CSV table of C-alpha atoms and ligand atoms in Angstrom, one decimal:
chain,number,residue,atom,x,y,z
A,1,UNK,CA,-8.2,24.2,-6.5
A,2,UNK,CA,-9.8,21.9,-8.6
A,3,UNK,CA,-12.3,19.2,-9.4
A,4,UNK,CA,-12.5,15.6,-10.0
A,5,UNK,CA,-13.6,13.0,-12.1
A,6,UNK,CA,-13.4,9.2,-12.1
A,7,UNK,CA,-14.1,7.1,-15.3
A,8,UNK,CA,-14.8,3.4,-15.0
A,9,UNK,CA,-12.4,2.9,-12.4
A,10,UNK,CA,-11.6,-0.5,-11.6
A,11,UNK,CA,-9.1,-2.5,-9.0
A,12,UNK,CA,-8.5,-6.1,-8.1
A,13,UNK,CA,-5.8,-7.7,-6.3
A,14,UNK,CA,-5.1,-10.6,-7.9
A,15,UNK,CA,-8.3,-12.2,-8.8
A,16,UNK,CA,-10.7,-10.4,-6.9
A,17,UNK,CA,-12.1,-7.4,-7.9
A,18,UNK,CA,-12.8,-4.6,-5.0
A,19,UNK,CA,-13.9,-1.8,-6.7
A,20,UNK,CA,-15.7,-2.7,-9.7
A,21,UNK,CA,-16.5,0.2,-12.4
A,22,UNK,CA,-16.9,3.4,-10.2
A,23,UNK,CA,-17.8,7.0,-12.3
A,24,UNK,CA,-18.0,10.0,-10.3
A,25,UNK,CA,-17.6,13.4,-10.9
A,26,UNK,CA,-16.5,15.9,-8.3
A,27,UNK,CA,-17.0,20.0,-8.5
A,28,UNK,CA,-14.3,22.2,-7.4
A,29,UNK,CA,-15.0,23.0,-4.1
A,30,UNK,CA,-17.4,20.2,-2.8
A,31,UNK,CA,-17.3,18.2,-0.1
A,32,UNK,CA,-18.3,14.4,-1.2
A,33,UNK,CA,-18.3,11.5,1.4
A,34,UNK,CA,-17.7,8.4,0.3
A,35,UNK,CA,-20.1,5.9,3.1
A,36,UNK,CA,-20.6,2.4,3.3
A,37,UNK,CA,-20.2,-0.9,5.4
A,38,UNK,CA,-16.3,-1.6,6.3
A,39,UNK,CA,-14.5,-3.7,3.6
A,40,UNK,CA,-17.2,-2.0,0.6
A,41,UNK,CA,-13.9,-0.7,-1.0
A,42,UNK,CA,-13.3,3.1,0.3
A,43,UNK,CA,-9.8,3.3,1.3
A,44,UNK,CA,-8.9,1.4,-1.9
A,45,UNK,CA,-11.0,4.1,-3.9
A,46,UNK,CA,-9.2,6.6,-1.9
A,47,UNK,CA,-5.6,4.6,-1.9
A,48,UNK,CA,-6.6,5.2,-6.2
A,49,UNK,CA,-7.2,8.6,-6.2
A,50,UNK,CA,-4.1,9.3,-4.1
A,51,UNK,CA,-1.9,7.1,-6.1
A,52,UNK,CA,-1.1,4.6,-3.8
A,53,UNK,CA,-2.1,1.9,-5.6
A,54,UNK,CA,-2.3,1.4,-9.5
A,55,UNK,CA,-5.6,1.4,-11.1
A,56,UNK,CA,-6.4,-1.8,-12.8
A,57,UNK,CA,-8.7,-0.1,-15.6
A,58,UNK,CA,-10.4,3.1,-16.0
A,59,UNK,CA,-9.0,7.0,-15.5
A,60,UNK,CA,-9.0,9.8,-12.8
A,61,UNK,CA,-9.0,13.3,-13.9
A,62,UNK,CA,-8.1,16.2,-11.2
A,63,UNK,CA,-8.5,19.4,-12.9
A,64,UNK,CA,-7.3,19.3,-16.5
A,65,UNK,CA,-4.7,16.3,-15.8
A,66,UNK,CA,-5.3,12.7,-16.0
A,67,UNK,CA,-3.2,12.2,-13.6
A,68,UNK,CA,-4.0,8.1,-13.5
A,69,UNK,CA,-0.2,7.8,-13.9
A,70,UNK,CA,1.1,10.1,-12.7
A,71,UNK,CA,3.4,9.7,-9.0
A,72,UNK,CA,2.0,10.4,-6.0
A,73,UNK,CA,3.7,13.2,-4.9
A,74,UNK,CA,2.9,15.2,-8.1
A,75,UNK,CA,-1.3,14.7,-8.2
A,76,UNK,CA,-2.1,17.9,-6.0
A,77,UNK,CA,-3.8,15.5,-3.5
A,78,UNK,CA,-2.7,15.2,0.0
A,79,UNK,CA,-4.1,12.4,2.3
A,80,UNK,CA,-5.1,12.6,5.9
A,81,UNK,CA,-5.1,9.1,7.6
A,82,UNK,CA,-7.2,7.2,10.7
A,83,UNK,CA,-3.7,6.7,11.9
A,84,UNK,CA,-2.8,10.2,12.3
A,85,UNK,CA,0.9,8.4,11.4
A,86,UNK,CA,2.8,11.4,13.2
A,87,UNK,CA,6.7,11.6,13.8
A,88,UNK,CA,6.6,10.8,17.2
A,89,UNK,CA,10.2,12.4,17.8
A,90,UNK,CA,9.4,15.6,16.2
A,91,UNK,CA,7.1,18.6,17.5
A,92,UNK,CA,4.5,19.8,15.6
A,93,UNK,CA,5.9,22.5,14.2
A,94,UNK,CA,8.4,19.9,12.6
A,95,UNK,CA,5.7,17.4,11.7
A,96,UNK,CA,3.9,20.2,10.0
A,97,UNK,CA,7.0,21.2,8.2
A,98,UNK,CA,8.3,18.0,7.0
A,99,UNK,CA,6.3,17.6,3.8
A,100,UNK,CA,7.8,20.7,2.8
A,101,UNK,CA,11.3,20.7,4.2
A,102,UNK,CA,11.4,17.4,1.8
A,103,UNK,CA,10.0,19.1,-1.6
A,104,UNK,CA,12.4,22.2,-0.7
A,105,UNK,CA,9.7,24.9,0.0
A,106,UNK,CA,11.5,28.0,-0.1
A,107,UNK,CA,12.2,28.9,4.0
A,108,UNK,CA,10.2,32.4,3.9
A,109,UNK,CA,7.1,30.8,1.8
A,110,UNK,CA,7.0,27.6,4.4
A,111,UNK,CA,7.3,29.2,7.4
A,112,UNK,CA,4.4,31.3,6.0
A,113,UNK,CA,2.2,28.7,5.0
A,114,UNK,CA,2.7,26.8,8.3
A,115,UNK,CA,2.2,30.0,10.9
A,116,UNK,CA,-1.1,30.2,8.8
A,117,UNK,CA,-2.4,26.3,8.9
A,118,UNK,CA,-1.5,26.5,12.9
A,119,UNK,CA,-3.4,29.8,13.7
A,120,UNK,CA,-6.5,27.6,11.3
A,121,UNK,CA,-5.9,25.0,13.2
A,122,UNK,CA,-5.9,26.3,16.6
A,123,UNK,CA,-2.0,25.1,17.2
A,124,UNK,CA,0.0,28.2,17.4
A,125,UNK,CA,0.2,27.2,21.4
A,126,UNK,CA,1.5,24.4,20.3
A,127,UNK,CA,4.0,24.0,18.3
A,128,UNK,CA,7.1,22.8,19.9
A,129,UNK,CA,5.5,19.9,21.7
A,130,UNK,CA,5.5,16.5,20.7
A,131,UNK,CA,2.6,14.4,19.7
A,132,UNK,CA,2.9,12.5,23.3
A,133,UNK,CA,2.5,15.5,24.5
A,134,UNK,CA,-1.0,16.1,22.7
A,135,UNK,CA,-5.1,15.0,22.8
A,136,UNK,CA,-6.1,12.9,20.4
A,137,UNK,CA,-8.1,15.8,18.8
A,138,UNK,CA,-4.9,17.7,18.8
A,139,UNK,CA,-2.6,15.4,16.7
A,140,UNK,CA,-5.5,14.9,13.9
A,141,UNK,CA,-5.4,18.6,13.8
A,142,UNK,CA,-1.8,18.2,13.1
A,143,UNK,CA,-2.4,15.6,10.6
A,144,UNK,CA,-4.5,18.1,9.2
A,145,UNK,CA,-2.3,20.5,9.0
A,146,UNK,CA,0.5,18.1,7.5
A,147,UNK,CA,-2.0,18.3,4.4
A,148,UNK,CA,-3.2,22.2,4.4
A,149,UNK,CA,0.4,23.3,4.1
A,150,UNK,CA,1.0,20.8,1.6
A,151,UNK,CA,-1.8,23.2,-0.6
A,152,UNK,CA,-2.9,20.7,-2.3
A,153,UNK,CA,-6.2,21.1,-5.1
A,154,UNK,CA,-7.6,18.1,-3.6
A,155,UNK,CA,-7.6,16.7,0.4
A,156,UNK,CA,-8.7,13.1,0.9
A,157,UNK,CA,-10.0,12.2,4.4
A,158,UNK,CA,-9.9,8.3,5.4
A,159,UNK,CA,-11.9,7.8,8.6
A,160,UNK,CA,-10.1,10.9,10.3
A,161,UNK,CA,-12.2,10.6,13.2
A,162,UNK,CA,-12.9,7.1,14.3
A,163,UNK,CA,-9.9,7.3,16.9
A,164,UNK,CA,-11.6,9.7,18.6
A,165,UNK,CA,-14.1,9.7,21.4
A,166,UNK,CA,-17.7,10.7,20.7
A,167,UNK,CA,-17.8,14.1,21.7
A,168,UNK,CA,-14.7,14.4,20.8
A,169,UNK,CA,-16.1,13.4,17.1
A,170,UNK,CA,-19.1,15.5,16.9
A,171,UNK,CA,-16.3,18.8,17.9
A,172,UNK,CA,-13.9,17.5,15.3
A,173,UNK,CA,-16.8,17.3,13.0
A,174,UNK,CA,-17.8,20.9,13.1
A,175,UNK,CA,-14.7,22.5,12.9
A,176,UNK,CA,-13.7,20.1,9.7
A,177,UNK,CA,-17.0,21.3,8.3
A,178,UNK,CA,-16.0,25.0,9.4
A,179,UNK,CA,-12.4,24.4,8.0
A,180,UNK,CA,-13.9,23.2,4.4
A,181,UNK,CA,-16.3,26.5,4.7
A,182,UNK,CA,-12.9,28.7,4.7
A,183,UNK,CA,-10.3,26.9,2.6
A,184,UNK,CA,-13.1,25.9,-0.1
A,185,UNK,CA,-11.2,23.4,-1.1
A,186,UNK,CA,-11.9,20.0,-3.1
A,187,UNK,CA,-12.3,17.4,-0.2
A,188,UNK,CA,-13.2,13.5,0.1
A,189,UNK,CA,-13.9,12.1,3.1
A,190,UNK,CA,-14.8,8.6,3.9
A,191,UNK,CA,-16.3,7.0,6.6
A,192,UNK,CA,-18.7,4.4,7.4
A,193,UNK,CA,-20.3,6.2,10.0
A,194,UNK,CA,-23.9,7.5,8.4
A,195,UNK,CA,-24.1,10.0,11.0
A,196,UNK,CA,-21.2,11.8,9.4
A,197,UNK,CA,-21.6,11.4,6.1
A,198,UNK,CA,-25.1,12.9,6.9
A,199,UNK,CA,-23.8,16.2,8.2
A,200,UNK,CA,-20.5,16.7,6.9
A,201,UNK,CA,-21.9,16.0,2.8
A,202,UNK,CA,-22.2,18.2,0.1
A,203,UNK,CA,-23.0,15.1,-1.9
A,204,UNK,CA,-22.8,11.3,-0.6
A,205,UNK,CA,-21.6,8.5,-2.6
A,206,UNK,CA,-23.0,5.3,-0.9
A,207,UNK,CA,-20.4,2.4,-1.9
A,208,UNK,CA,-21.5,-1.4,-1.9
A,209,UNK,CA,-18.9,-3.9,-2.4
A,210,UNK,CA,-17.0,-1.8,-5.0
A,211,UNK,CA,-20.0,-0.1,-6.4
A,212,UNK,CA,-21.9,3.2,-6.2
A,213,UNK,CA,-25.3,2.3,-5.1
A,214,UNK,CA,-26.6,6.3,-5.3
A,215,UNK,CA,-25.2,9.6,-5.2
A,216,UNK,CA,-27.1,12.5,-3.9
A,217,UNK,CA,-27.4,15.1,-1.5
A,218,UNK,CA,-27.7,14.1,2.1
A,219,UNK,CA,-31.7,14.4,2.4
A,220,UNK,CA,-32.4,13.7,-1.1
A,221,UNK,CA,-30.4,10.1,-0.3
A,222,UNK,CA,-32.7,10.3,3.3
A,223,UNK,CA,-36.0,11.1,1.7
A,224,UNK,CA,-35.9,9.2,-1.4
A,225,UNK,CA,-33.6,5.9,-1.8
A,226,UNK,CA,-33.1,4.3,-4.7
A,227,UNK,CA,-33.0,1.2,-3.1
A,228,UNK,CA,-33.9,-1.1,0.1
A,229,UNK,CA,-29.4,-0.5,1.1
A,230,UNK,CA,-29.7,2.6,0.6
A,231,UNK,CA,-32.6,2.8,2.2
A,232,UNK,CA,-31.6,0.9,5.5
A,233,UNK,CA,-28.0,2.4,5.1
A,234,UNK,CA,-28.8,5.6,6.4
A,235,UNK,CA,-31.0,6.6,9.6
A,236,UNK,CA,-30.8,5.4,13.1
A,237,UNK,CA,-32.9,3.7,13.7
A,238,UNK,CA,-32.8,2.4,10.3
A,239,UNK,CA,-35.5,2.1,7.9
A,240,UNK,CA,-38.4,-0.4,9.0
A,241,UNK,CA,-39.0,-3.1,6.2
A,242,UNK,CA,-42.2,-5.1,6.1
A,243,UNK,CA,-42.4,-7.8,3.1
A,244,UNK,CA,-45.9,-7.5,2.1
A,245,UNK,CA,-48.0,-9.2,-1.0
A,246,UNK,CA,-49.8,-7.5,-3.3
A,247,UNK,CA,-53.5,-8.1,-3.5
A,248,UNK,CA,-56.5,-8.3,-6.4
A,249,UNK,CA,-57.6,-4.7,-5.3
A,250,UNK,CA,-53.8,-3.4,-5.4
A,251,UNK,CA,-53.5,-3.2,-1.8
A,252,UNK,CA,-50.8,-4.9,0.2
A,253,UNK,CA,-50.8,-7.4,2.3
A,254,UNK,CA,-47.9,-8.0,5.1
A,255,UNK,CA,-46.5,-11.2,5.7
A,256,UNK,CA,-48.4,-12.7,8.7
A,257,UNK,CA,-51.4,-10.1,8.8
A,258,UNK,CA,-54.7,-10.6,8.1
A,259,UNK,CA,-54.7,-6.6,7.5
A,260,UNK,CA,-54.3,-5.0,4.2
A,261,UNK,CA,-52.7,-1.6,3.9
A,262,UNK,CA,-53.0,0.9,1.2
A,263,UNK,CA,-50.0,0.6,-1.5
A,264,UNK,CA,-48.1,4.2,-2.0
A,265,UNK,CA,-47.6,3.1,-5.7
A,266,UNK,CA,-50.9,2.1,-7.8
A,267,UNK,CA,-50.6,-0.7,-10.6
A,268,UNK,CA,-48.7,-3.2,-9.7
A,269,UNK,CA,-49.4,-7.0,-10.4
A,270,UNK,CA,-51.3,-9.0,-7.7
A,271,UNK,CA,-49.1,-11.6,-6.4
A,272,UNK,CA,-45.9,-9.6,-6.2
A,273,UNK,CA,-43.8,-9.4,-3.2
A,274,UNK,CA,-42.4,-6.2,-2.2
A,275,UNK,CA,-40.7,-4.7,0.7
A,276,UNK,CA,-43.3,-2.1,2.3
A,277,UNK,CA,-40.4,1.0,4.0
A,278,UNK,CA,-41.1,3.3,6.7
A,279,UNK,CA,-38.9,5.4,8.9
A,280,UNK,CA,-38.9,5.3,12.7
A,281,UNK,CA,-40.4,8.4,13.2
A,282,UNK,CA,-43.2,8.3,10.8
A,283,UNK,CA,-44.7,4.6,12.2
A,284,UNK,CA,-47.9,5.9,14.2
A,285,UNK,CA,-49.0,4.2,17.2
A,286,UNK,CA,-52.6,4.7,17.6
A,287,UNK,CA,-55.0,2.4,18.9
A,288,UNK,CA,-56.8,2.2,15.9
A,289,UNK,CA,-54.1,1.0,13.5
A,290,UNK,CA,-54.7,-1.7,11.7
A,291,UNK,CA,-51.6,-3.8,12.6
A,292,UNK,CA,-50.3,-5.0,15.9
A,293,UNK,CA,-46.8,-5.8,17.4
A,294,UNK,CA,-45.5,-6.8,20.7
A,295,UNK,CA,-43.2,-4.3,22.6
A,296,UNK,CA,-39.9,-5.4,23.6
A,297,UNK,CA,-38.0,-2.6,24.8
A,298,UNK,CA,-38.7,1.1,25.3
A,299,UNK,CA,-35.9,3.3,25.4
A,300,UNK,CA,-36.8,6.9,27.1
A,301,UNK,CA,-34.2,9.6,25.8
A,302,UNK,CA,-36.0,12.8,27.5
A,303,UNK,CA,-37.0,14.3,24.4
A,304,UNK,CA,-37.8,11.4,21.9
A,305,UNK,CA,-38.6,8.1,22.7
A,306,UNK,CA,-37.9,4.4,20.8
A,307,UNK,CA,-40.1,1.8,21.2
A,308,UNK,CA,-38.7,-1.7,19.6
A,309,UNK,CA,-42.1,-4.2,19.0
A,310,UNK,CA,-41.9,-7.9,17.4
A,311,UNK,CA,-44.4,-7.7,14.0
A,312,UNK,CA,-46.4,-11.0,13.0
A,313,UNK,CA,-43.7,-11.3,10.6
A,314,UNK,CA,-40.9,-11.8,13.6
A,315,UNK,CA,-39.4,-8.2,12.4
A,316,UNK,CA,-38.4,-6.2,15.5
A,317,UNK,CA,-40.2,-2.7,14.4
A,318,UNK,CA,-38.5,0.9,15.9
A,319,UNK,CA,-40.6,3.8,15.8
A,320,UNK,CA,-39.8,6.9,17.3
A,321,UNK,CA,-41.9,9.1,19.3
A,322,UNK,CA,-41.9,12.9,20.4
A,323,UNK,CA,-43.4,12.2,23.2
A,324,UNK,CA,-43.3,9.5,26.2
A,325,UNK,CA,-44.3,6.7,26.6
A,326,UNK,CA,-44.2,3.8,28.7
A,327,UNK,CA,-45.9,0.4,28.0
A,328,UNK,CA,-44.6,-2.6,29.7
A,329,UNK,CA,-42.9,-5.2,27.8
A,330,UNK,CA,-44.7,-7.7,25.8
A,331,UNK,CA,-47.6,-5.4,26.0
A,332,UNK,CA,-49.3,-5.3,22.5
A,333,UNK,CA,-49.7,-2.0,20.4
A,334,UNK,CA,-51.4,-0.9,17.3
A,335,UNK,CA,-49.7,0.7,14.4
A,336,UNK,CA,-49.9,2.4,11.4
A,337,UNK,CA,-47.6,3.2,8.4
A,338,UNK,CA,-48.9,6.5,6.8
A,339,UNK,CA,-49.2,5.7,3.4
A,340,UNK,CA,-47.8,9.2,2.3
A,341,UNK,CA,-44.5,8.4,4.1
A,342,UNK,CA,-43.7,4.5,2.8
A,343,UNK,CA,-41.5,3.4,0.2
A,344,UNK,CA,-41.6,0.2,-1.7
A,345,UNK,CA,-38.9,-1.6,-3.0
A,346,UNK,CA,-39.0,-4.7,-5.0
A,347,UNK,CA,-38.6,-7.6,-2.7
A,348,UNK,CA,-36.4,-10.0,-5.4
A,349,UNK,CA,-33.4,-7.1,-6.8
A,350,UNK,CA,-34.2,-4.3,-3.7
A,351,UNK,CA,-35.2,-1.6,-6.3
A,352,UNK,CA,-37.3,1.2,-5.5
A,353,UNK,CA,-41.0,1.1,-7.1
A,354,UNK,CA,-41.7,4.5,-8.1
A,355,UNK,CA,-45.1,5.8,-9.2
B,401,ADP,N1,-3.5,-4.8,-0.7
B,401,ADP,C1,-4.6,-5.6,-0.7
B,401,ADP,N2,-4.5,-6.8,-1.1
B,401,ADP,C2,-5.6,-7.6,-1.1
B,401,ADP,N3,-6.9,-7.3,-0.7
B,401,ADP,C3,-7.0,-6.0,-0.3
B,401,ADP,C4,-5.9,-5.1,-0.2
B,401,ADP,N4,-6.3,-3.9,0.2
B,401,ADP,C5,-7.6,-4.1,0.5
B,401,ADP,N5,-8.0,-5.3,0.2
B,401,ADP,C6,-9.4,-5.8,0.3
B,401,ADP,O1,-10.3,-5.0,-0.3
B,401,ADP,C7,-11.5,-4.9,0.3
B,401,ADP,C8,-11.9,-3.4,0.6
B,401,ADP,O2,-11.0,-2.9,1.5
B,401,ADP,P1,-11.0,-1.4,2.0
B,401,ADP,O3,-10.9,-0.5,0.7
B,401,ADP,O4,-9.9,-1.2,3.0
B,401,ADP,O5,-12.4,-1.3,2.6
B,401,ADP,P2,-13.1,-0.1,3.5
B,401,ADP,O6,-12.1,1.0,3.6
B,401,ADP,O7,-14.3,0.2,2.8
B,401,ADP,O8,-13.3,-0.8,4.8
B,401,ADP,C9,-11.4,-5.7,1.6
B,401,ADP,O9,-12.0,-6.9,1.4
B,401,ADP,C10,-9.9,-5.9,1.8
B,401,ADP,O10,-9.6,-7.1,2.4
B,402,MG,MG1,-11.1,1.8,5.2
């Protein structure tokens, strides 16, 4: 097992750069999700670290090694893909096996290392069907086994569970998280589902069109975002985000309010535009808040509830209650935003304004 570091890692293809100066170091043993919108750039990153495709600047380190040029094969990564890109003529036990069958794994030692991935995996029952033969769960557990056997110091994850069906997904998800917990291995896993990258993280990298926006824990990202994408990127609903104004007396005005609110963050300029944040479940709606908002939609889920409103602004609100409730639509309501539990973000670069 070991760790991981990238240095100013670059890639274009052709003209266009895609992943534009990453740096990123990796502890032995962590689990780090790589999460942003499709096309940001994390299979390429990924494609990199495997050494599927040639960097165009910077270095990766795994271990001791810079292995930035070093062949695929010999990097001590092995890759799990969306497409769980199984033999389809060959039964698991051969699929499992073929990896090491091809790099001459001494009989004893493979048969070894494969009875142990399949009792891991759940696939001892199963090893001399074919992937027809198998659930979709059940051939990315192969797919995962492919890589365990291979023993490798580092696993890379790309989408591994977007094939699957939601509950399906959330199953997978524990027993990938239960798998990492026993192997303690090195593992990246990308996905541009939030909801994973929230539960399955040690750390998250968020990536923006080739970039790393922040890196942080899961509720350290949650709780406090660098910035207005990071902000919105994670949470569902996401992030509410009123453009206020600030006023003479420092407190902040929301576009199309006559309603000032206190700011979070004391001293800034009077006339500066910022973004005013607050998560679903902190908006309160109380009849004396000091702003209004139409409702357009209430969704009752039994146990929460989300009520979507039009602001003065035109910005569809979601809060989220613990309780029920049930106004008809187009009905007004008041609202607050607690001022202990906003964020504001510069509305011209999107930064967070810190006390
Ligand atoms: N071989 C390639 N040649 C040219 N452009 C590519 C190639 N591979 C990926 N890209 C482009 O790089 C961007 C990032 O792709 P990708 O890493 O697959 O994103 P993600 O996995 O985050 O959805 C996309 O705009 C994609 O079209
Ligand atoms: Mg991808």
């Amino acid at each position: 097992m070991s760790g991981l570091e990238l240095k100013g890692l670059r890639k274009a293809f052709g003209l266009t750069e895609i992943i534009s100066g990453v740096d990123l170091k990796i502890a032995d043993g962590e689990l780090v999700v790589f999460v942003g919108p499709s096309g940001c750039g994390k299979s390429t990153l990924l494609r990199l670290i495997a050494g599927l495709e040639n960097v165009t600047a910077g270095q990766i380190v795994i271990g001791d090694h810079d292995v930035t040029k070093v062949d695929p094969a010999k990097r001590g990564v092995a890759m799990v893909f969306q497409s769980y890109a199984l033999f389809p003529h060959m039964t698991v036990r051969q699929n499992i096996g073929f990896g090491m069958r091809v790099n001459r794994v001494p009989k004893p030692e493979a048969a070894a290392r494969l009875e142990k991935a399949a009792a891991l995996l759940q696939l001892t029952e199963l090893l001399d069907r074919r992937p027809a033969q198998l659930s979709g769960g059940q051939r990315q557990r192969v797919a995962i086994g492919r890589a365990i056997v291979r023993e490798p110091d580092v696993f890379l994850f790309d989408e591994p569970l977007s094939n699957l069906d939601a509950e399906l997904r959330v199953q997978m998800r524990g027993e990938l998280a239960a798998l990492h917990a026993r192997l303690g291995a090195t593992m990246i896993y990308v996905t541009h589902d939030q909801v994973e990258a929230m539960t399955l993280a040690d750390r998250i990298v968020v990536l923006r069109a080739g970039r790393v926006e922040q890196i942080g824990a899961p509720l350290d990202l949650y709780d406090d975002p660098d910035n207005l994408f990071v902000a919105g990127f994670l949470g569902s609903p996401r992030m509410n985000f009123l453009t206020a104004e600030v006023q003479p007396d420092g407190r902040l005005r929301p576009n199309g309010y006559a309603a000032d609110l206190p700011s979070p963050v004391g001293g800034l300029t009077p006339g500066r535009r910022v973004v005013l944040g607050c998560r679903p479940e902190n908006i309160e709606i109380t009849d004396d808040g000091a702003l209004t908002a139409s409702v357009k939609t209430v969704e009752q889920l039994g146990a929460s509830t989300f009520v979507h409103a039009d602001c003065a602004s035109s910005v569809v609100l979601a809060a989220e209650l613990r309780q029920r409730w049930s106004l008809k639509n187009q009905t007004t309501l008041r609202f607050n935003l607690p001022t202990a539990s906003t964020q504001l973000f510069d509305a011209d670069t999107g930064l967070r304004i810190r006390q």
